[in-house]
GROMACS .gro file of C-alpha atoms in nm:
model
  396
    1MET     CA    1   6.034   3.411   2.485
    2LYS     CA    2   6.065   3.005   2.453
    3LYS     CA    3   5.935   3.050   2.020
    4TYR     CA    4   6.241   3.321   2.008
    5TYR     CA    5   6.502   3.075   2.113
    6LEU     CA    6   6.363   2.839   1.833
    7LEU     CA    7   6.406   3.020   1.619
    8SER     CA    8   6.661   3.175   1.673
    9PHE     CA    9   6.838   2.857   1.727
   10PHE     CA   10   6.706   2.668   1.424
   11LEU     CA   11   6.855   2.972   1.259
   12PHE     CA   12   7.226   2.950   1.367
   13LEU     CA   13   7.148   2.577   1.315
   14SER     CA   14   6.980   2.635   0.858
   15GLY     CA   15   7.347   2.929   0.888
   16THR     CA   16   7.616   2.649   0.917
   17LEU     CA   17   7.512   2.460   0.569
   18PHE     CA   18   7.687   2.766   0.379
   19SER     CA   19   7.989   2.807   0.696
   20GLN     CA   20   8.154   2.493   0.545
   21LYS     CA   21   8.436   2.545   0.310
   22SER     CA   22   8.437   2.276   0.090
   23ASN     CA   23   8.037   2.254   0.005
   24VAL     CA   24   7.935   2.439  -0.304
   25LEU     CA   25   7.519   2.381  -0.313
   26LYS     CA   26   7.355   2.339  -0.658
   27SER     CA   27   7.030   2.365  -0.639
   28HIS     CA   28   6.719   2.109  -0.876
   29VAL     CA   29   6.369   2.056  -0.814
   30GLU     CA   30   6.227   1.792  -0.649
   31ASN     CA   31   5.851   1.673  -0.645
   32GLY     CA   32   5.717   2.051  -0.725
   33THR     CA   33   6.026   2.156  -0.431
   34VAL     CA   34   6.330   2.332  -0.432
   35GLN     CA   35   6.590   2.103  -0.332
   36MET     CA   36   6.967   2.209  -0.350
   37ALA     CA   37   7.219   1.989  -0.199
   38THR     CA   38   7.638   1.968  -0.214
   39ASP     CA   39   7.774   1.716  -0.477
   40ASP     CA   40   7.880   1.444  -0.115
   41GLY     CA   41   7.536   1.396  -0.046
   42GLN     CA   42   7.696   1.560   0.340
   43PHE     CA   43   7.365   1.823   0.276
   44SER     CA   44   7.064   2.028   0.177
   45PHE     CA   45   6.880   2.284   0.169
   46GLY     CA   46   6.471   2.313   0.089
   47VAL     CA   47   6.218   2.617   0.081
   48GLY     CA   48   5.867   2.541   0.134
   49GLY     CA   49   5.545   2.672   0.194
   50ARG     CA   50   5.151   2.666   0.097
   51LEU     CA   51   4.868   2.831   0.083
   52LEU     CA   52   4.479   2.687   0.152
   53MET     CA   53   4.187   2.908   0.027
   54ASP     CA   54   3.878   2.823   0.151
   55ALA     CA   55   3.438   2.910   0.046
   56ALA     CA   56   3.187   2.767   0.229
   57ALA     CA   57   2.827   2.848   0.167
   58TYR     CA   58   2.573   2.708   0.472
   59PHE     CA   59   2.263   2.620   0.486
   60ASP     CA   60   2.114   2.711   0.823
   61ASP     CA   61   1.882   2.594   1.100
   62LYS     CA   62   1.855   2.757   1.441
   63THR     CA   63   2.216   2.903   1.403
   64ASP     CA   64   2.281   3.189   1.157
   65LEU     CA   65   2.607   3.025   0.966
   66GLY     CA   66   2.872   3.237   0.874
   67ALA     CA   67   2.902   3.156   0.472
   68GLY     CA   68   3.250   3.318   0.305
   69SER     CA   69   3.600   3.283   0.240
   70GLU     CA   70   3.979   3.254   0.355
   71ILE     CA   71   4.263   3.244   0.311
   72ARG     CA   72   4.278   2.907   0.536
   73ASP     CA   73   4.645   2.831   0.636
   74ILE     CA   74   5.038   3.013   0.494
   75ARG     CA   75   5.335   2.812   0.606
   76PHE     CA   76   5.683   2.901   0.532
   77LEU     CA   77   5.974   2.637   0.548
   78MET     CA   78   6.278   2.638   0.571
   79LYS     CA   79   6.515   2.262   0.683
   80ALA     CA   80   6.878   2.096   0.603
   81THR     CA   81   6.970   1.825   0.640
   82LEU     CA   82   7.332   1.811   0.794
   83TRP     CA   83   7.623   1.546   0.798
   84LYS     CA   84   7.336   1.319   0.673
   85LYS     CA   85   7.235   1.297   0.976
   86TRP     CA   86   7.137   1.549   1.128
   87GLU     CA   87   6.815   1.734   1.017
   88ALA     CA   88   6.676   2.046   1.150
   89LYS     CA   89   6.296   2.215   1.009
   90PHE     CA   90   6.137   2.489   1.021
   91ASN     CA   91   5.809   2.597   1.004
   92ILE     CA   92   5.629   2.901   1.082
   93GLY     CA   93   5.270   3.004   0.980
   94PHE     CA   94   5.066   3.355   0.915
   95SER     CA   95   4.702   3.165   0.933
   96ASN     CA   96   4.422   3.475   1.003
   97GLY     CA   97   4.707   3.761   1.071
   98ASN     CA   98   4.860   3.513   1.312
   99VAL     CA   99   5.224   3.425   1.317
  100CYS     CA  100   5.299   3.122   1.533
  101LEU     CA  101   5.571   2.831   1.540
  102LYS     CA  102   5.430   2.464   1.335
  103ASP     CA  103   5.732   2.260   1.348
  104VAL     CA  104   6.078   2.263   1.468
  105PHE     CA  105   6.294   2.043   1.551
  106LEU     CA  106   6.605   1.870   1.564
  107LEU     CA  107   6.575   1.537   1.385
  108TYR     CA  108   6.911   1.271   1.443
  109ARG     CA  109   6.837   0.959   1.236
  110ILE     CA  110   6.966   0.651   1.435
  111ASN     CA  111   7.005   0.512   1.113
  112GLY     CA  112   6.759   0.364   0.840
  113ASN     CA  113   6.469   0.320   1.038
  114SER     CA  114   6.462   0.550   1.369
  115PHE     CA  115   6.543   0.853   1.507
  116VAL     CA  116   6.549   1.096   1.791
  117LYS     CA  117   6.319   1.413   1.719
  118ALA     CA  118   6.355   1.710   1.938
  119GLY     CA  119   6.157   2.064   1.853
  120HIS     CA  120   5.771   2.167   1.843
  121PHE     CA  121   5.553   1.878   1.681
  122LEU     CA  122   5.281   1.716   1.647
  123GLU     CA  123   5.229   1.422   1.913
  124PRO     CA  124   5.220   1.020   1.768
  125PHE     CA  125   4.859   0.985   1.808
  126GLY     CA  126   4.717   0.841   1.520
  127ILE     CA  127   4.636   0.907   1.181
  128GLU     CA  128   4.521   1.241   1.123
  129GLN     CA  129   4.589   1.372   1.382
  130THR     CA  130   5.022   1.292   1.313
  131GLU     CA  131   4.883   1.362   0.883
  132SER     CA  132   4.988   1.693   0.679
  133SER     CA  133   4.726   1.964   0.681
  134LYS     CA  134   4.847   1.950   0.274
  135THR     CA  135   4.752   1.539   0.268
  136THR     CA  136   4.473   1.523   0.531
  137LYS     CA  137   4.106   1.380   0.275
  138PHE     CA  138   3.898   1.608   0.410
  139MET     CA  139   3.871   1.962   0.455
  140HIS     CA  140   3.903   1.944   0.828
  141LEU     CA  141   3.981   1.724   1.064
  142ALA     CA  142   3.710   1.501   1.144
  143SER     CA  143   3.583   1.640   1.480
  144THR     CA  144   3.681   1.372   1.652
  145VAL     CA  145   3.986   1.430   1.589
  146GLU     CA  146   3.978   1.793   1.662
  147ALA     CA  147   3.841   1.764   1.999
  148PHE     CA  148   4.061   1.534   2.104
  149ARG     CA  149   4.395   1.529   1.930
  150PRO     CA  150   4.698   1.667   2.094
  151GLY     CA  151   4.819   1.992   1.892
  152ARG     CA  152   5.208   2.001   1.930
  153ASN     CA  153   5.394   2.082   2.245
  154LEU     CA  154   5.793   2.085   2.289
  155GLY     CA  155   5.922   1.785   2.345
  156VAL     CA  156   6.149   1.445   2.228
  157SER     CA  157   6.060   1.092   2.070
  158TYR     CA  158   6.175   0.824   1.941
  159ALA     CA  159   6.064   0.611   1.609
  160SER     CA  160   6.170   0.297   1.473
  161TRP     CA  161   5.974   0.142   1.201
  162SER     CA  162   6.039  -0.214   1.035
  163GLU     CA  163   5.847  -0.420   0.766
  164LYS     CA  164   5.500  -0.428   0.901
  165VAL     CA  165   5.539  -0.239   1.244
  166PHE     CA  166   5.620   0.161   1.345
  167TRP     CA  167   5.650   0.281   1.690
  168GLU     CA  168   5.697   0.633   1.845
  169ALA     CA  169   5.729   0.737   2.174
  170GLY     CA  170   5.786   1.067   2.341
  171LEU     CA  171   5.776   1.304   2.652
  172PHE     CA  172   5.575   1.613   2.578
  173GLY     CA  173   5.567   1.965   2.762
  174SER     CA  174   5.319   2.300   2.613
  175ASP     CA  175   5.270   2.424   2.286
  176VAL     CA  176   5.508   2.678   2.251
  177ASN     CA  177   5.300   2.969   2.150
  178ASP     CA  178   5.056   2.940   2.457
  179ASP     CA  179   5.278   3.153   2.754
  180THR     CA  180   4.937   3.144   2.972
  181ALA     CA  181   5.154   3.163   3.371
  182GLY     CA  182   5.143   2.849   3.566
  183ASP     CA  183   5.315   2.509   3.603
  184GLU     CA  184   5.303   2.401   3.246
  185GLY     CA  185   5.142   2.028   3.229
  186PHE     CA  186   5.304   1.753   3.106
  187GLY     CA  187   5.238   1.422   2.919
  188MET     CA  188   5.335   1.096   2.785
  189THR     CA  189   5.250   1.042   2.380
  190SER     CA  190   5.312   0.654   2.159
  191ARG     CA  191   5.163   0.606   1.894
  192PHE     CA  192   5.181   0.212   1.802
  193VAL     CA  193   5.074   0.047   1.490
  194PHE     CA  194   5.114  -0.336   1.261
  195SER     CA  195   5.077  -0.375   0.960
  196PRO     CA  196   5.141  -0.740   0.791
  197ILE     CA  197   5.010  -0.632   0.444
  198HIS     CA  198   5.147  -0.294   0.246
  199THR     CA  199   5.138  -0.466  -0.120
  200ASP     CA  200   5.051  -0.250  -0.443
  201LYS     CA  201   4.721  -0.434  -0.492
  202GLY     CA  202   4.575  -0.544  -0.085
  203ILE     CA  203   4.700  -0.263   0.275
  204PHE     CA  204   4.572  -0.354   0.633
  205HIS     CA  205   4.683  -0.128   0.982
  206VAL     CA  206   4.617  -0.194   1.277
  207GLY     CA  207   4.713   0.056   1.604
  208THR     CA  208   4.631   0.165   1.945
  209SER     CA  209   4.788   0.549   2.062
  210GLY     CA  210   4.781   0.668   2.430
  211ILE     CA  211   4.828   1.003   2.618
  212PHE     CA  212   4.871   1.074   2.966
  213ARG     CA  213   4.879   1.415   3.021
  214THR     CA  214   4.875   1.604   3.371
  215ALA     CA  215   4.622   1.953   3.339
  216ASP     CA  216   4.846   2.284   3.186
  217ALA     CA  217   4.864   2.563   3.349
  218ALA     CA  218   4.576   2.844   3.467
  219GLY     CA  219   4.792   3.122   3.565
  220PHE     CA  220   4.716   3.308   3.815
  221ASN     CA  221   4.447   3.564   4.032
  222GLU     CA  222   4.546   3.883   4.188
  223LEU     CA  223   4.641   3.665   4.552
  224GLY     CA  224   4.949   3.607   4.302
  225GLN     CA  225   4.781   3.205   4.393
  226GLU     CA  226   4.804   2.962   4.078
  227LYS     CA  227   4.381   2.890   3.984
  228PRO     CA  228   4.228   2.576   3.925
  229LYS     CA  229   4.342   2.402   3.620
  230SER     CA  230   4.057   2.268   3.329
  231ILE     CA  231   4.044   2.053   3.029
  232ARG     CA  232   3.828   2.147   2.722
  233TYR     CA  233   3.772   1.977   2.371
  234CYS     CA  234   3.562   2.102   2.202
  235SER     CA  235   3.500   2.061   1.805
  236ARG     CA  236   3.372   2.343   1.503
  237ALA     CA  237   3.124   2.155   1.321
  238ALA     CA  238   3.356   2.011   1.027
  239THR     CA  239   3.418   2.397   0.896
  240HIS     CA  240   3.708   2.649   0.957
  241ILE     CA  241   3.504   2.917   0.891
  242GLU     CA  242   3.238   2.873   1.121
  243GLU     CA  243   3.481   2.924   1.383
  244ARG     CA  244   3.221   2.856   1.588
  245ARG     CA  245   3.269   2.546   1.832
  246PHE     CA  246   2.940   2.393   1.831
  247ILE     CA  247   3.001   2.137   2.044
  248ASP     CA  248   3.263   2.180   2.425
  249ALA     CA  249   3.305   2.028   2.722
  250LYS     CA  250   3.506   2.251   2.967
  251ILE     CA  251   3.601   2.044   3.313
  252ASP     CA  252   3.766   2.282   3.544
  253ASP     CA  253   3.914   2.129   3.828
  254ALA     CA  254   4.119   1.902   3.603
  255ASP     CA  255   4.386   1.685   3.780
  256LYS     CA  256   4.518   1.472   3.452
  257GLN     CA  257   4.371   1.267   3.184
  258ILE     CA  258   4.356   0.980   2.974
  259LYS     CA  259   4.351   0.899   2.641
  260VAL     CA  260   4.308   0.605   2.408
  261ALA     CA  261   4.298   0.583   2.050
  262PHE     CA  262   4.228   0.262   1.828
  263GLU     CA  263   4.353   0.337   1.495
  264MET     CA  264   4.301   0.120   1.043
  265ILE     CA  265   4.328   0.122   0.762
  266ALA     CA  266   4.231  -0.096   0.523
  267ALA     CA  267   4.226  -0.058   0.079
  268LEU     CA  268   4.167  -0.331  -0.154
  269GLY     CA  269   4.398  -0.145  -0.474
  270PRO     CA  270   4.207   0.182  -0.553
  271VAL     CA  271   3.879   0.143  -0.268
  272SER     CA  272   4.075   0.273   0.071
  273MET     CA  273   3.964   0.248   0.484
  274GLN     CA  274   4.072   0.439   0.732
  275GLY     CA  275   3.879   0.502   1.096
  276GLU     CA  276   3.981   0.564   1.424
  277PHE     CA  277   3.815   0.592   1.752
  278VAL     CA  278   3.959   0.761   2.068
  279ASN     CA  279   3.824   0.749   2.408
  280ALA     CA  280   3.905   1.005   2.661
  281ASN     CA  281   3.925   1.033   3.054
  282VAL     CA  282   3.974   1.295   3.312
  283SER     CA  283   4.049   1.305   3.652
  284ARG     CA  284   3.999   1.571   3.844
  285ASN     CA  285   3.967   1.702   4.177
  286VAL     CA  286   3.677   1.855   4.231
  287GLY     CA  287   3.366   1.633   4.185
  288LYS     CA  288   3.289   1.283   3.901
  289ASP     CA  289   3.590   1.214   3.680
  290TYR     CA  290   3.451   1.299   3.356
  291SER     CA  291   3.483   1.071   2.982
  292ALA     CA  292   3.412   1.168   2.671
  293HIS     CA  293   3.424   0.964   2.358
  294GLY     CA  294   3.414   0.962   1.985
  295PHE     CA  295   3.506   0.782   1.553
  296TYR     CA  296   3.546   0.828   1.229
  297THR     CA  297   3.514   0.603   0.983
  298GLN     CA  298   3.583   0.666   0.596
  299ILE     CA  299   3.577   0.592   0.251
  300GLY     CA  300   3.827   0.693  -0.057
  301TRP     CA  301   3.791   0.599  -0.447
  302LEU     CA  302   4.059   0.695  -0.690
  303VAL     CA  303   3.915   0.687  -1.036
  304LYS     CA  304   4.203   0.816  -1.184
  305GLY     CA  305   4.533   0.737  -1.022
  306GLY     CA  306   4.579   0.391  -1.014
  307ASN     CA  307   4.609   0.223  -0.670
  308CYS     CA  308   4.603   0.369  -0.289
  309LYS     CA  309   4.943   0.343  -0.187
  310TYR     CA  310   5.172   0.298   0.168
  311LYS     CA  311   5.404   0.511   0.352
  312MET     CA  312   5.602   0.274   0.707
  313LYS     CA  313   5.776   0.539   0.741
  314SER     CA  314   5.456   0.711   0.849
  315ALA     CA  315   5.232   0.461   0.933
  316ARG     CA  316   4.963   0.586   0.697
  317LEU     CA  317   4.848   0.634   0.316
  318SER     CA  318   5.080   0.759   0.087
  319LYS     CA  319   4.966   1.060  -0.119
  320PRO     CA  320   4.766   0.999  -0.427
  321LYS     CA  321   5.009   1.087  -0.742
  322PRO     CA  322   4.973   1.370  -0.956
  323GLY     CA  323   4.720   1.413  -1.205
  324SER     CA  324   4.494   1.190  -0.927
  325VAL     CA  325   4.101   1.214  -0.887
  326GLU     CA  326   3.971   1.106  -0.567
  327LEU     CA  327   3.625   0.993  -0.405
  328MET     CA  328   3.554   1.020   0.005
  329ALA     CA  329   3.325   0.960   0.210
  330ARG     CA  330   3.336   1.018   0.632
  331TYR     CA  331   3.076   0.966   0.894
  332ASN     CA  332   3.167   1.121   1.223
  333GLN     CA  333   3.065   1.123   1.602
  334THR     CA  334   3.195   1.242   1.868
  335ASP     CA  335   2.948   1.287   2.207
  336LEU     CA  336   3.095   1.495   2.493
  337ASN     CA  337   2.830   1.457   2.728
  338ASP     CA  338   2.891   1.308   3.039
  339SER     CA  339   2.607   1.312   3.311
  340ASN     CA  340   2.750   1.094   3.601
  341ALA     CA  341   3.009   1.351   3.583
  342LEU     CA  342   2.725   1.675   3.554
  343LEU     CA  343   2.887   1.787   3.190
  344LEU     CA  344   2.694   1.826   2.866
  345GLY     CA  345   2.888   1.930   2.623
  346GLY     CA  346   2.701   1.845   2.340
  347LYS     CA  347   2.705   1.537   2.085
  348GLN     CA  348   2.757   1.614   1.738
  349GLU     CA  349   2.688   1.336   1.398
  350ASP     CA  350   2.850   1.400   1.024
  351ILE     CA  351   2.829   1.299   0.719
  352SER     CA  352   3.079   1.431   0.449
  353LEU     CA  353   3.105   1.339   0.030
  354GLY     CA  354   3.354   1.475  -0.129
  355GLY     CA  355   3.622   1.457  -0.424
  356THR     CA  356   3.995   1.619  -0.423
  357TRP     CA  357   4.162   1.661  -0.784
  358TYR     CA  358   4.579   1.667  -0.721
  359ALA     CA  359   4.639   1.867  -1.073
  360ASN     CA  360   5.045   1.857  -0.999
  361HIS     CA  361   5.241   1.821  -0.753
  362ASN     CA  362   5.201   2.193  -0.573
  363VAL     CA  363   4.853   2.205  -0.697
  364LEU     CA  364   4.506   2.040  -0.528
  365VAL     CA  365   4.110   2.093  -0.498
  366LYS     CA  366   3.908   1.969  -0.342
  367PHE     CA  367   3.518   2.000  -0.352
  368GLN     CA  368   3.257   1.823   0.001
  369PHE     CA  369   2.967   1.845   0.095
  370THR     CA  370   2.857   1.803   0.464
  371ASN     CA  371   2.548   1.716   0.695
  372VAL     CA  372   2.545   1.865   1.062
  373ASP     CA  373   2.334   1.695   1.362
  374LEU     CA  374   2.337   1.827   1.665
  375ASP     CA  375   2.189   1.663   1.970
  376GLU     CA  376   1.994   1.939   2.264
  377ASN     CA  377   2.316   2.005   2.409
  378ALA     CA  378   2.503   2.209   2.149
  379LEU     CA  379   2.556   2.535   2.132
  380ASN     CA  380   2.268   2.606   2.031
  381GLY     CA  381   2.034   2.318   2.127
  382GLU     CA  382   1.895   2.019   1.869
  383GLU     CA  383   1.972   2.120   1.520
  384ASN     CA  384   2.049   1.992   1.177
  385PHE     CA  385   2.200   2.197   0.880
  386ASN     CA  386   2.451   2.187   0.569
  387MET     CA  387   2.717   2.286   0.428
  388ILE     CA  388   2.888   2.284   0.058
  389GLN     CA  389   3.305   2.321   0.053
  390THR     CA  390   3.508   2.462  -0.176
  391ARG     CA  391   3.990   2.473  -0.152
  392LEU     CA  392   4.206   2.533  -0.422
  393GLN     CA  393   4.530   2.491  -0.249
  394PHE     CA  394   4.897   2.554  -0.342
  395SER     CA  395   5.265   2.394  -0.178
  396PHE     CA  396   5.561   2.410  -0.299
   0.00000   0.00000   0.00000
């Protein structure tokens, strides 16, 4: 029922925008998005959405991979600014024929460089985990990020940034789309970034993130007793159309997990580098504790579109301007094997080469080639296969 309470609350909150006697909304288009605002600047309202259409062709090894096409994601967004200080956002997804809540939160701006946010949103852990699917460089998250990301959960966070430092920390419960019975897990998450250089000619950024989280609910057995909890780390093979998780580790009798991440961004003119390393440790009630890790590093080159830009407010690279063309390369390694804990979830290495054309504010086209190498502990054992993927994206 949590999702329905949140939906009712934010629809009511957005409705207050129109209940003010003195406000007359005037519409305009800003960066390809419809915006409405009052003359006094006290209130604004916007609607938006996105449509992602993907296709993939696979060159099999052992596993018969399912090539094809899909509507990867459909979103509808409503957002409002109230009395300049308050912001509300409601973002709903319709991917795979399912309806689920994405970002649904209320935000209070303490000043121009800090805010408090409460609701359902991405936990502040690393770069790609906190980035919109509209602006990630590659069609699919790095396998390391997909395996270890905390995702969206219900919680509250505080964020602050200055000329060179960004910091966000929060307390989180569970995903509102998860209705598993039992005691919810809870966690504390924080991200800290230091960026001493982010000029038009060069960018340098280093950061670290951390999570402490108890295991989530696992339901009850036929006697009404809570089932032993588990924590799962898994990842697709750098694609979404082929849905199987080729590396997968389920840690039974789990108590809590601690994840630590390190991140780096550097850019010189039109060339950028980005990388993340994640280490995860799970404490267990029965059996030896489990440990896993992974990392990726990627390079981008804006062959058209000027130099790379940076946003201190979110501590990441900005989306290239309309008309830009960017070429990218990424190497990823994710190791879910821990022989000491007798859990062998598999190891994946993948190399991706791709390009993106940012046609305008609303439309972009992606093309990507990926080679995936799996060890003997992966889904169907040791194998190596390739894929070609493409995406047409529309957002407003």
